[in-house]
Amino acid sequence: MTDTDITTTAGADWAAWQKSWDRQQEWYMPDREERFRIMLDMVEALVGPAPRVLDLACGTGSITARLLARFPEAISTGVDLDPALLAIAEGTFADDERVSFVTADLKDPDWPAKLPYDSYDAVLTATALHWLHREPLAALYGQVAELVRDGGVFLNADHMIDDSTPRINEAERALRHARMDQAKADGALDWAEWWQVAAQDPVLAEPTAQRFAIYGEHADGDMPAPEWHARVLREKGFGEARAVWCSPSDTLLLALK
């Protein structure tokens, strides 16, 4: 089955859409699974193997899928605004009572009121919050601090760029993009191409159109250094915050309430 053939007569093949999304994301982040592994290691170390988790900006539910595969007694709430990615997530987990999804805009100050729980053991997010600029991201961190129980954790794996090392950054970027160009030549889909496939699918065409009406074309917000994230999280109410994993361009930052 190919990325352009993931709809059956009964509807969408959600497992195939998940695999297609994973391949597209791995084109940008070959170490994606490693960051998920470390994220769940830290969840287990700090809150145990049966956590109540908020999958923040959950997309297709990539974190939730790995969470439940590793911790069958976990509970997950996914929150996102993207109709197409939520359609894939909801289709994937339709029969799983451990999972619920909430449609909400994280820039809306009242979004936490839509959640089914007042507090969580862990709030997890990956490669999603870089579309926010510093001010709304700091405000979001304050809301996250209120949702995480005492002793609970927040983990954010995302692009975090240290502008004090421009030559290192440029060398890393050049190598990464050369490898991406080779992978694309071998058939990998990039972000824009993946969405073109989704727009042509009879099940996802309408939610994809809705998605672009909400967001427009993909645009990044800010990507401050890990030190900024750690400082702001401490200012917003976390007791400790630091990086627990990094690649040359990305960081997994953990904050402990």
XYZ file of C-alpha atoms in Angstrom:
257
model
C 0.000 0.000 0.000
C 1.376 3.390 -0.969
C 0.886 6.889 0.419
C -1.557 7.585 -2.403
C -3.672 4.472 -1.744
C -4.858 4.590 1.839
C -8.620 4.569 1.509
C -10.722 1.406 1.436
C -14.296 0.854 0.319
C -15.316 0.950 3.979
C -13.562 4.272 4.572
C -10.082 5.395 5.510
C -7.391 2.911 6.509
C -6.352 4.761 9.666
C -3.338 2.531 10.340
C -2.031 3.321 6.865
C -2.568 7.040 7.429
C -0.615 6.783 10.687
C 2.271 5.069 8.907
C 2.179 7.684 6.162
C 2.295 10.492 8.743
C 5.191 8.796 10.541
C 7.178 8.511 7.317
C 6.609 12.153 6.496
C 7.667 13.261 9.989
C 10.710 10.991 9.974
C 11.867 12.697 6.787
C 12.387 15.800 8.937
C 13.428 13.931 12.109
C 15.212 10.594 11.593
C 15.662 10.349 15.389
C 11.934 10.810 16.101
C 11.494 7.427 17.781
C 14.484 8.036 20.034
C 12.938 11.203 21.460
C 9.653 9.365 22.053
C 11.530 6.609 23.882
C 13.320 9.035 26.183
C 10.065 10.942 26.745
C 8.344 7.786 27.972
C 11.397 6.765 30.006
C 11.063 10.020 31.931
C 7.317 9.567 32.358
C 7.924 6.131 33.867
C 10.764 7.374 36.062
C 8.801 10.295 37.525
C 5.096 9.341 37.525
C 5.053 5.585 36.958
C 3.645 3.185 34.347
C -0.059 4.079 34.592
C -0.188 7.840 34.049
C -3.045 10.132 33.141
C -1.597 12.032 30.172
C -2.523 15.138 28.229
C -1.261 14.773 24.652
C -0.893 18.464 23.843
C -1.276 19.457 20.170
C -1.702 15.746 19.597
C -1.996 15.674 15.806
C -2.667 12.108 14.688
C -2.026 10.781 18.201
C 1.597 9.749 17.662
C 2.503 10.168 21.331
C -0.687 8.483 22.518
C -0.013 5.445 20.323
C 3.441 4.965 21.784
C 2.234 5.747 25.317
C -0.425 3.022 25.252
C 1.840 0.489 23.560
C 4.299 0.881 26.420
C 1.871 1.568 29.290
C -1.397 -0.315 28.703
C -2.927 1.145 31.886
C -2.335 4.754 30.850
C -5.147 7.195 30.033
C -4.721 9.846 27.351
C -6.550 13.031 26.425
C -5.526 14.425 23.043
C -6.141 18.095 22.299
C -5.708 19.766 18.913
C -7.432 22.139 16.505
C -6.513 20.496 13.196
C -9.649 18.762 11.790
C -7.739 16.446 9.447
C -5.173 15.210 11.951
C -7.885 14.821 14.583
C -9.923 12.767 12.104
C -6.996 10.355 11.786
C -6.518 10.278 15.557
C -10.188 9.701 16.292
C -10.416 7.006 13.635
C -7.342 5.263 15.002
C -8.529 5.175 18.614
C -12.292 4.981 18.034
C -12.686 1.754 20.025
C -10.226 2.559 22.815
C -11.894 3.709 26.044
C -8.536 4.884 27.386
C -8.399 7.709 24.844
C -10.482 10.844 24.326
C -9.981 13.848 22.069
C -10.819 17.513 22.488
C -10.973 20.107 19.719
C -9.525 23.338 21.077
C -7.340 26.285 20.101
C -4.364 26.501 22.457
C -4.307 30.279 21.940
C -7.814 30.476 23.419
C -7.358 31.230 27.144
C -10.342 29.023 27.993
C -9.181 25.843 26.251
C -8.412 23.944 29.513
C -12.109 24.131 30.456
C -12.844 21.659 27.637
C -10.654 18.930 29.139
C -12.258 15.950 30.918
C -9.852 16.177 33.880
C -8.670 19.038 36.060
C -5.140 17.673 36.408
C -2.721 15.292 34.741
C 0.308 13.268 35.787
C 2.073 14.234 32.567
C 1.591 16.687 29.716
C 3.460 15.602 26.597
C 4.018 17.341 23.270
C 6.351 16.950 20.309
C 7.209 19.091 17.296
C 4.117 21.228 17.679
C 4.624 24.324 19.816
C 7.248 25.980 17.586
C 4.385 27.602 15.649
C 3.717 29.787 18.702
C 5.620 33.000 19.338
C 7.237 33.626 22.711
C 4.408 35.544 24.384
C 1.587 33.060 23.669
C 3.953 30.152 24.344
C 4.812 31.588 27.765
C 1.090 31.980 28.480
C 0.513 28.366 27.423
C 3.294 27.213 29.737
C 1.472 28.913 32.596
C -1.711 26.983 31.767
C 0.238 23.733 31.531
C 1.743 24.376 34.962
C -1.768 24.614 36.380
C -2.813 21.336 34.739
C 0.160 19.279 35.912
C -0.295 17.871 39.420
C 2.372 18.380 42.073
C 5.120 15.895 41.281
C 3.915 15.624 37.690
C 5.866 16.369 34.533
C 5.739 18.333 31.295
C 7.847 17.196 28.348
C 8.263 19.188 25.140
C 10.314 17.782 22.249
C 10.731 20.482 19.625
C 13.012 22.650 17.527
C 15.005 24.796 19.950
C 17.735 26.811 18.310
C 20.733 28.359 20.093
C 21.433 31.532 18.117
C 24.797 31.971 19.842
C 26.343 29.258 17.613
C 25.580 30.349 14.026
C 28.393 28.418 12.329
C 27.488 25.182 14.103
C 23.833 25.746 13.257
C 24.535 26.346 9.585
C 26.783 23.281 9.248
C 24.190 21.066 10.932
C 21.409 22.479 8.778
C 23.376 21.943 5.553
C 24.080 18.291 6.373
C 20.495 17.645 7.488
C 19.046 19.157 4.335
C 21.441 17.227 2.110
C 20.212 14.015 3.707
C 16.592 15.150 3.356
C 17.148 15.886 -0.333
C 18.472 12.355 -0.829
C 15.532 10.832 1.046
C 13.108 12.854 -1.043
C 14.820 11.651 -4.209
C 14.211 8.138 -2.911
C 10.475 8.830 -2.629
C 9.856 10.452 0.758
C 6.942 12.898 0.956
C 7.505 16.320 2.477
C 4.903 18.296 4.467
C 3.280 19.976 1.447
C 3.154 16.781 -0.594
C 1.589 14.822 2.279
C -1.184 17.386 2.538
C -1.750 17.205 -1.221
C -2.390 13.477 -0.836
C -4.748 14.099 2.070
C -6.667 16.699 0.066
C -7.303 14.144 -2.664
C -8.639 11.504 -0.290
C -12.460 11.234 -0.209
C -12.515 10.821 3.584
C -9.975 13.501 4.477
C -10.627 16.042 1.718
C -13.195 18.062 3.672
C -11.314 18.169 7.007
C -8.130 19.028 5.096
C -9.885 21.987 3.468
C -11.108 23.048 6.913
C -7.588 22.722 8.240
C -6.159 25.107 5.657
C -9.015 27.536 6.276
C -7.917 27.631 9.928
C -4.138 27.687 9.550
C -3.323 28.693 6.005
C 0.083 27.486 4.856
C 2.473 26.135 7.474
C 4.350 28.921 9.275
C 6.717 28.800 12.210
C 6.591 30.986 15.272
C 9.664 31.273 17.488
C 12.305 28.661 18.250
C 14.112 29.979 21.321
C 16.996 28.110 22.928
C 16.343 25.409 25.545
C 17.486 27.798 28.276
C 14.574 30.120 27.465
C 12.056 27.287 27.751
C 13.533 26.092 31.054
C 13.568 29.589 32.540
C 9.990 30.375 31.528
C 8.710 27.032 32.811
C 10.315 27.684 36.198
C 8.832 31.178 36.235
C 5.397 29.693 35.515
C 5.457 27.329 38.472
C 7.633 24.300 37.763
C 10.251 23.449 40.377
C 12.867 22.054 38.005
C 13.371 22.206 34.246
C 16.165 21.075 31.934
C 16.954 19.235 28.741
C 16.990 15.432 29.061
C 17.801 14.677 25.399
C 18.978 16.661 22.422
C 20.054 16.400 18.815
C 21.998 19.137 16.995
C 18.732 20.974 16.227
C 16.086 19.635 18.639
C 15.667 19.254 22.377
C 13.470 17.252 24.721
C 12.911 19.535 27.688
C 11.469 18.209 30.949
C 9.817 20.326 33.640
C 8.934 18.824 37.044
C 6.162 20.397 39.123
